[in-house]
């Protein structure tokens, strides 16, 4: 029973981490269950093929970290010989993304109880164990996700009835997770109608022979759809980009245009922190493209505003429909830019 003391200490660490790390990012607690196939240690005398079930209670701690309390049961049989393992432990998951597909690394500690009735290899032992593995989560909707995982479980069986000190099992599991609460969505503007473009300024030329001064430039904002520029959830420009080529040509033709502001926006899918980073990378991609076309980088200023200033509001339930509906919010705007229009 001494080995079980690691579980209360680990649970205390989990709840302390939840309170301290989740100040900026605090999604819902979730529960989950899985079934798994196991490759068990043949030292227990019941073959090396087994199966089992897993239950878990999880909590996102930050943009990249989850913690899970888990318990699982594994069983293997071979010609009347039976091996069983019960485990209770805690895991830390490092997620590389919070988008629809979320690959992750997992590491954990647990207390395992191993039992076998395989003749001279029979025994009963409770001992500590460590595990590590890889997995992936798939978001199905706002509250449901699927989870697949492979991990290696290594137990330390000192002071037991089996006569050997270490055991190594492998688990391959698939299951579902359910979040208790839906993500909080900030209030969106009910509707938005973009203002009409400014009327061209017409300057009447004075009678000759007095020279005609060119009209001052009229600055306007150009909005480019992110769907034309990038794939969904990407900051890599697709090719070709004829609109950006025209803008680069106009800027190169008039070097007096400075302080051009390139602003990237994203939709509300995903966390606010992730969307701000995505919008910044998109704005910088447009800046790099114009710079590669000969526009001096000192004339360009790229910023990202994430999911702020939405132009449409969407409440679609299906993810594909929601992505399509929110398309106008994914955009890049270029300000302090002018295309001269002259009237003959």
Short mmCIF file of C-alpha atoms in Angstrom, two decimals:
data_model
loop_
_atom_site.label_atom_id
_atom_site.label_comp_id
_atom_site.label_asym_id
_atom_site.label_seq_id
_atom_site.Cartn_x
_atom_site.Cartn_y
_atom_site.Cartn_z
CA UNK A 1 0.00 0.00 0.00
CA UNK A 2 2.99 2.31 0.43
CA UNK A 3 3.23 2.70 -3.36
CA UNK A 4 -0.30 4.05 -3.48
CA UNK A 5 0.88 7.17 -1.63
CA UNK A 6 2.07 8.61 -4.96
CA UNK A 7 -1.56 8.98 -6.12
CA UNK A 8 -2.79 11.57 -3.51
CA UNK A 9 0.40 13.59 -4.03
CA UNK A 10 -0.04 13.50 -7.81
CA UNK A 11 -3.71 14.50 -7.53
CA UNK A 12 -2.75 17.47 -5.30
CA UNK A 13 -0.23 18.58 -7.96
CA UNK A 14 -2.90 18.29 -10.64
CA UNK A 15 -5.39 20.55 -8.85
CA UNK A 16 -2.70 23.09 -7.90
CA UNK A 17 -1.58 23.24 -11.54
CA UNK A 18 -5.19 23.65 -12.65
CA UNK A 19 -5.66 26.69 -10.40
CA UNK A 20 -2.31 28.33 -11.20
CA UNK A 21 -1.92 27.69 -14.94
CA UNK A 22 -5.52 28.09 -16.12
CA UNK A 23 -5.86 31.82 -15.46
CA UNK A 24 -5.56 32.81 -19.13
CA UNK A 25 -6.90 29.60 -20.69
CA UNK A 26 -9.66 27.76 -18.84
CA UNK A 27 -11.90 25.49 -20.97
CA UNK A 28 -14.23 22.94 -19.49
CA UNK A 29 -13.43 19.76 -17.55
CA UNK A 30 -14.15 16.63 -19.60
CA UNK A 31 -14.67 12.91 -19.08
CA UNK A 32 -13.74 10.10 -21.44
CA UNK A 33 -13.64 6.39 -21.96
CA UNK A 34 -11.67 4.04 -24.22
CA UNK A 35 -11.18 0.41 -25.07
CA UNK A 36 -7.66 -0.86 -25.64
CA UNK A 37 -5.71 -3.77 -27.01
CA UNK A 38 -2.69 -4.70 -24.90
CA UNK A 39 0.61 -6.41 -25.53
CA UNK A 40 1.34 -7.78 -22.05
CA UNK A 41 4.64 -8.93 -20.57
CA UNK A 42 5.03 -12.69 -21.19
CA UNK A 43 6.78 -12.98 -17.82
CA UNK A 44 3.32 -13.19 -16.20
CA UNK A 45 2.72 -16.53 -17.99
CA UNK A 46 -0.61 -15.70 -19.70
CA UNK A 47 0.54 -14.96 -23.26
CA UNK A 48 1.16 -11.51 -24.64
CA UNK A 49 -2.25 -10.51 -26.00
CA UNK A 50 -4.88 -8.80 -23.88
CA UNK A 51 -7.62 -6.21 -23.86
CA UNK A 52 -9.14 -3.70 -21.46
CA UNK A 53 -11.01 -0.47 -20.77
CA UNK A 54 -9.96 3.03 -19.66
CA UNK A 55 -11.79 5.87 -17.86
CA UNK A 56 -10.41 9.40 -17.46
CA UNK A 57 -11.25 12.85 -16.09
CA UNK A 58 -9.38 15.63 -17.87
CA UNK A 59 -8.75 19.38 -17.58
CA UNK A 60 -7.04 21.73 -20.08
CA UNK A 61 -4.41 23.73 -18.18
CA UNK A 62 -3.12 26.02 -20.91
CA UNK A 63 -2.96 26.42 -24.67
CA UNK A 64 -0.77 23.31 -24.98
CA UNK A 65 -1.19 21.28 -21.76
CA UNK A 66 -3.91 18.92 -20.48
CA UNK A 67 -3.94 16.89 -17.26
CA UNK A 68 -5.91 13.64 -16.84
CA UNK A 69 -6.79 11.41 -13.89
CA UNK A 70 -7.22 7.88 -15.25
CA UNK A 71 -7.96 4.32 -14.27
CA UNK A 72 -7.80 1.24 -16.48
CA UNK A 73 -8.29 -2.52 -16.39
CA UNK A 74 -6.33 -4.99 -18.56
CA UNK A 75 -6.81 -8.75 -18.86
CA UNK A 76 -4.97 -11.52 -20.78
CA UNK A 77 -5.80 -15.26 -20.83
CA UNK A 78 -4.05 -18.30 -22.30
CA UNK A 79 -5.25 -21.92 -21.78
CA UNK A 80 -6.78 -21.22 -18.40
CA UNK A 81 -3.90 -18.99 -17.25
CA UNK A 82 -5.05 -15.49 -16.48
CA UNK A 83 -3.30 -12.17 -15.87
CA UNK A 84 -5.03 -8.96 -14.70
CA UNK A 85 -3.84 -5.42 -14.12
CA UNK A 86 -5.69 -2.54 -12.43
CA UNK A 87 -4.12 0.93 -12.59
CA UNK A 88 -4.84 4.37 -11.13
CA UNK A 89 -2.71 7.33 -12.14
CA UNK A 90 -2.32 10.84 -13.57
CA UNK A 91 -1.12 11.92 -17.01
CA UNK A 92 0.18 15.13 -18.59
CA UNK A 93 -0.57 15.71 -22.30
CA UNK A 94 1.36 18.17 -24.46
CA UNK A 95 -0.90 19.14 -27.40
CA UNK A 96 0.72 20.62 -30.50
CA UNK A 97 -2.56 22.27 -31.60
CA UNK A 98 -6.07 23.15 -30.39
CA UNK A 99 -7.59 22.94 -33.89
CA UNK A 100 -9.74 20.08 -35.23
CA UNK A 101 -6.82 17.59 -35.26
CA UNK A 102 -4.75 17.71 -32.04
CA UNK A 103 -1.65 15.47 -31.96
CA UNK A 104 -0.07 15.12 -28.53
CA UNK A 105 2.61 13.50 -26.38
CA UNK A 106 1.64 11.87 -23.06
CA UNK A 107 3.57 10.95 -19.92
CA UNK A 108 2.21 9.64 -16.63
CA UNK A 109 2.72 7.91 -13.30
CA UNK A 110 0.43 5.33 -11.70
CA UNK A 111 0.03 2.61 -9.10
CA UNK A 112 -0.54 -0.80 -10.76
CA UNK A 113 -1.92 -3.95 -9.18
CA UNK A 114 -0.80 -7.04 -11.13
CA UNK A 115 -2.32 -10.48 -10.50
CA UNK A 116 -1.59 -13.83 -12.20
CA UNK A 117 -2.64 -17.46 -11.61
CA UNK A 118 -0.11 -18.94 -14.07
CA UNK A 119 1.36 -21.69 -11.84
CA UNK A 120 4.87 -20.93 -10.59
CA UNK A 121 4.48 -17.41 -12.06
CA UNK A 122 1.36 -16.69 -10.01
CA UNK A 123 1.39 -13.73 -7.69
CA UNK A 124 -0.18 -10.46 -6.57
CA UNK A 125 1.72 -7.16 -6.43
CA UNK A 126 0.95 -3.46 -6.08
CA UNK A 127 3.77 -1.31 -7.41
CA UNK A 128 4.54 2.06 -9.06
CA UNK A 129 4.65 2.47 -12.82
CA UNK A 130 5.61 5.10 -15.40
CA UNK A 131 4.24 5.47 -18.91
CA UNK A 132 4.80 7.50 -22.08
CA UNK A 133 3.29 7.56 -25.54
CA UNK A 134 1.72 9.48 -28.41
CA UNK A 135 -1.86 10.17 -29.42
CA UNK A 136 -4.25 12.39 -31.32
CA UNK A 137 -7.63 13.96 -30.58
CA UNK A 138 -10.24 14.78 -33.25
CA UNK A 139 -12.82 17.50 -32.46
CA UNK A 140 -16.26 16.24 -33.52
CA UNK A 141 -18.19 19.32 -32.31
CA UNK A 142 -18.10 21.86 -29.45
CA UNK A 143 -18.33 19.16 -26.73
CA UNK A 144 -17.41 15.77 -28.24
CA UNK A 145 -13.99 14.59 -29.41
CA UNK A 146 -12.44 11.24 -30.35
CA UNK A 147 -9.09 10.13 -28.92
CA UNK A 148 -6.62 7.48 -30.14
CA UNK A 149 -3.43 6.68 -28.24
CA UNK A 150 -0.47 4.31 -27.99
CA UNK A 151 1.60 4.14 -24.82
CA UNK A 152 4.25 2.02 -23.10
CA UNK A 153 3.64 1.16 -19.41
CA UNK A 154 6.66 0.13 -17.33
CA UNK A 155 6.08 -1.27 -13.84
CA UNK A 156 8.61 -1.72 -11.02
CA UNK A 157 7.64 -4.91 -9.16
CA UNK A 158 10.14 -4.89 -6.30
CA UNK A 159 9.09 -6.85 -3.20
CA UNK A 160 6.46 -9.02 -4.93
CA UNK A 161 5.43 -12.68 -5.34
CA UNK A 162 6.34 -13.02 -9.04
CA UNK A 163 10.10 -13.39 -8.69
CA UNK A 164 10.98 -10.72 -11.26
CA UNK A 165 11.33 -6.98 -10.69
CA UNK A 166 10.08 -5.24 -13.83
CA UNK A 167 7.22 -5.61 -16.30
CA UNK A 168 6.46 -3.83 -19.55
CA UNK A 169 3.03 -3.61 -21.26
CA UNK A 170 1.89 -1.68 -24.36
CA UNK A 171 -1.62 -0.27 -24.88
CA UNK A 172 -3.33 0.87 -28.11
CA UNK A 173 -6.65 2.58 -27.29
CA UNK A 174 -9.53 4.41 -29.00
CA UNK A 175 -12.36 6.28 -27.29
CA UNK A 176 -14.42 9.44 -26.84
CA UNK A 177 -14.23 12.56 -24.63
CA UNK A 178 -17.14 14.77 -23.53
CA UNK A 179 -16.67 18.37 -22.29
CA UNK A 180 -19.12 19.52 -19.62
CA UNK A 181 -19.44 23.08 -21.00
CA UNK A 182 -19.45 24.57 -24.46
CA UNK A 183 -16.72 27.12 -25.32
CA UNK A 184 -17.60 30.67 -24.35
CA UNK A 185 -18.22 32.81 -27.42
CA UNK A 186 -17.86 36.57 -27.17
CA UNK A 187 -20.79 38.68 -28.28
CA UNK A 188 -20.64 39.41 -31.98
CA UNK A 189 -21.89 42.41 -33.91
CA UNK A 190 -25.43 41.79 -35.18
CA UNK A 191 -24.68 42.94 -38.69
CA UNK A 192 -22.21 45.05 -40.56
CA UNK A 193 -22.49 46.87 -43.83
CA UNK A 194 -19.18 48.08 -45.21
CA UNK A 195 -19.18 51.77 -46.16
CA UNK A 196 -19.20 52.60 -49.85
CA UNK A 197 -15.84 53.45 -51.38
CA UNK A 198 -15.06 57.18 -51.51
CA UNK A 199 -16.00 59.08 -54.60
CA UNK A 200 -13.07 59.98 -56.83
CA UNK A 201 -11.79 63.51 -56.34
CA UNK A 202 -12.09 65.54 -59.53
CA UNK A 203 -9.80 68.53 -59.85
CA UNK A 204 -10.64 71.03 -62.57
CA UNK A 205 -7.54 72.10 -64.45
CA UNK A 206 -7.01 75.87 -64.59
CA UNK A 207 -6.99 77.48 -67.99
CA UNK A 208 -3.67 77.40 -69.78
CA UNK A 209 -0.93 78.41 -69.63
CA UNK A 210 -0.97 77.96 -65.84
CA UNK A 211 0.43 74.53 -64.84
CA UNK A 212 -1.95 71.94 -63.44
CA UNK A 213 -0.91 70.53 -60.08
CA UNK A 214 -1.59 66.81 -59.65
CA UNK A 215 -4.45 66.04 -57.25
CA UNK A 216 -3.41 64.86 -53.79
CA UNK A 217 -3.66 61.10 -53.27
CA UNK A 218 -6.90 59.81 -51.79
CA UNK A 219 -6.17 57.04 -49.32
CA UNK A 220 -8.53 54.12 -49.06
CA UNK A 221 -8.69 50.70 -47.43
CA UNK A 222 -8.41 47.58 -49.59
CA UNK A 223 -9.89 44.37 -48.16
CA UNK A 224 -8.63 41.01 -49.45
CA UNK A 225 -10.46 37.78 -48.57
CA UNK A 226 -8.23 35.37 -46.64
CA UNK A 227 -9.88 32.56 -48.61
CA UNK A 228 -8.27 33.97 -51.78
CA UNK A 229 -4.91 34.25 -50.03
CA UNK A 230 -4.60 31.24 -47.72
CA UNK A 231 -6.00 27.79 -47.03
CA UNK A 232 -8.18 27.47 -43.90
CA UNK A 233 -6.10 27.65 -40.68
CA UNK A 234 -2.95 28.50 -42.70
CA UNK A 235 -0.67 31.51 -43.16
CA UNK A 236 1.05 30.23 -46.30
CA UNK A 237 0.08 32.27 -49.38
CA UNK A 238 -1.37 30.31 -52.27
CA UNK A 239 -0.29 31.13 -55.82
CA UNK A 240 -0.82 32.99 -58.04
CA UNK A 241 -1.80 36.29 -56.35
CA UNK A 242 -2.71 38.77 -59.12
CA UNK A 243 -4.30 41.28 -56.71
CA UNK A 244 -1.14 41.46 -54.60
CA UNK A 245 0.89 41.78 -57.80
CA UNK A 246 -1.21 44.83 -58.81
CA UNK A 247 -0.74 46.40 -55.36
CA UNK A 248 3.03 45.82 -55.51
CA UNK A 249 3.16 47.40 -59.00
CA UNK A 250 1.23 50.46 -57.78
CA UNK A 251 3.49 50.88 -54.72
CA UNK A 252 6.63 50.55 -56.82
CA UNK A 253 5.28 53.14 -59.24
CA UNK A 254 4.69 55.68 -56.45
CA UNK A 255 7.47 55.58 -53.84
CA UNK A 256 5.92 58.55 -51.95
CA UNK A 257 3.33 56.21 -50.43
CA UNK A 258 4.65 55.26 -46.99
CA UNK A 259 3.30 53.85 -43.72
CA UNK A 260 1.13 51.28 -45.49
CA UNK A 261 -0.67 49.24 -42.79
CA UNK A 262 -1.38 45.55 -43.47
CA UNK A 263 -3.89 44.16 -40.94
CA UNK A 264 -4.70 40.43 -40.64
CA UNK A 265 -7.94 39.08 -39.15
CA UNK A 266 -9.15 35.56 -38.24
CA UNK A 267 -12.56 34.04 -37.42
CA UNK A 268 -13.65 32.91 -33.93
CA UNK A 269 -12.90 29.19 -34.41
CA UNK A 270 -10.14 28.25 -31.97
CA UNK A 271 -8.74 30.19 -29.00
CA UNK A 272 -8.28 33.97 -29.03
CA UNK A 273 -4.51 33.58 -28.49
CA UNK A 274 -4.17 31.17 -31.42
CA UNK A 275 -6.27 33.38 -33.73
CA UNK A 276 -4.21 36.48 -32.84
CA UNK A 277 -1.01 34.61 -33.73
CA UNK A 278 -2.57 33.31 -36.99
CA UNK A 279 -3.69 36.82 -38.04
CA UNK A 280 -0.17 38.21 -37.36
CA UNK A 281 1.44 35.48 -39.44
CA UNK A 282 -1.00 36.15 -42.30
CA UNK A 283 -0.26 39.88 -42.26
CA UNK A 284 3.49 39.19 -42.27
CA UNK A 285 3.06 36.76 -45.20
CA UNK A 286 1.45 39.54 -47.27
CA UNK A 287 4.21 41.96 -46.20
CA UNK A 288 6.93 39.47 -47.24
CA UNK A 289 5.20 38.90 -50.59
CA UNK A 290 5.13 42.64 -51.38
CA UNK A 291 8.74 43.00 -50.21
CA UNK A 292 9.77 40.16 -52.55
CA UNK A 293 8.07 42.08 -55.37
CA UNK A 294 10.39 45.05 -54.76
CA UNK A 295 8.45 47.11 -52.18
CA UNK A 296 10.75 48.42 -49.42
CA UNK A 297 9.86 46.71 -46.12
CA UNK A 298 10.32 50.05 -44.29
CA UNK A 299 7.18 51.29 -46.07
CA UNK A 300 5.08 48.38 -44.75
CA UNK A 301 3.73 47.71 -41.25
CA UNK A 302 2.10 44.29 -40.58
CA UNK A 303 -0.18 43.76 -37.56
CA UNK A 304 -2.69 41.11 -36.48
CA UNK A 305 -5.99 41.72 -34.72
CA UNK A 306 -7.16 38.10 -34.31
CA UNK A 307 -10.92 37.63 -34.22
CA UNK A 308 -11.74 41.28 -33.39
CA UNK A 309 -13.93 43.54 -35.60
CA UNK A 310 -16.03 40.71 -37.14
CA UNK A 311 -18.11 41.61 -40.18
CA UNK A 312 -20.59 38.71 -39.90
CA UNK A 313 -22.14 36.64 -37.08
CA UNK A 314 -22.70 32.90 -37.52
CA UNK A 315 -24.28 30.31 -35.20
CA UNK A 316 -24.15 27.23 -37.45
CA UNK A 317 -24.00 23.90 -35.62
CA UNK A 318 -22.08 21.94 -38.28
CA UNK A 319 -18.38 22.85 -38.36
CA UNK A 320 -18.17 22.87 -42.18
CA UNK A 321 -21.15 25.26 -42.43
CA UNK A 322 -19.68 27.45 -39.67
CA UNK A 323 -16.32 27.69 -41.48
CA UNK A 324 -18.10 28.76 -44.70
CA UNK A 325 -20.34 31.28 -42.93
CA UNK A 326 -17.40 32.94 -41.10
CA UNK A 327 -15.39 33.38 -44.33
CA UNK A 328 -15.85 37.23 -44.46
CA UNK A 329 -14.19 37.53 -41.01
CA UNK A 330 -10.99 35.90 -42.33
CA UNK A 331 -9.43 38.79 -44.25
CA UNK A 332 -6.42 41.03 -44.76
CA UNK A 333 -6.88 44.81 -44.99
CA UNK A 334 -4.37 47.25 -46.52
CA UNK A 335 -4.74 50.90 -45.41
CA UNK A 336 -3.04 54.19 -46.34
CA UNK A 337 -2.92 52.95 -49.90
CA UNK A 338 -4.20 54.74 -52.98
CA UNK A 339 -4.89 54.03 -56.58
CA UNK A 340 -4.95 57.35 -58.46
CA UNK A 341 -7.99 57.97 -60.60
CA UNK A 342 -7.98 60.91 -62.95
CA UNK A 343 -10.83 62.42 -64.93
CA UNK A 344 -10.00 63.57 -68.46
#
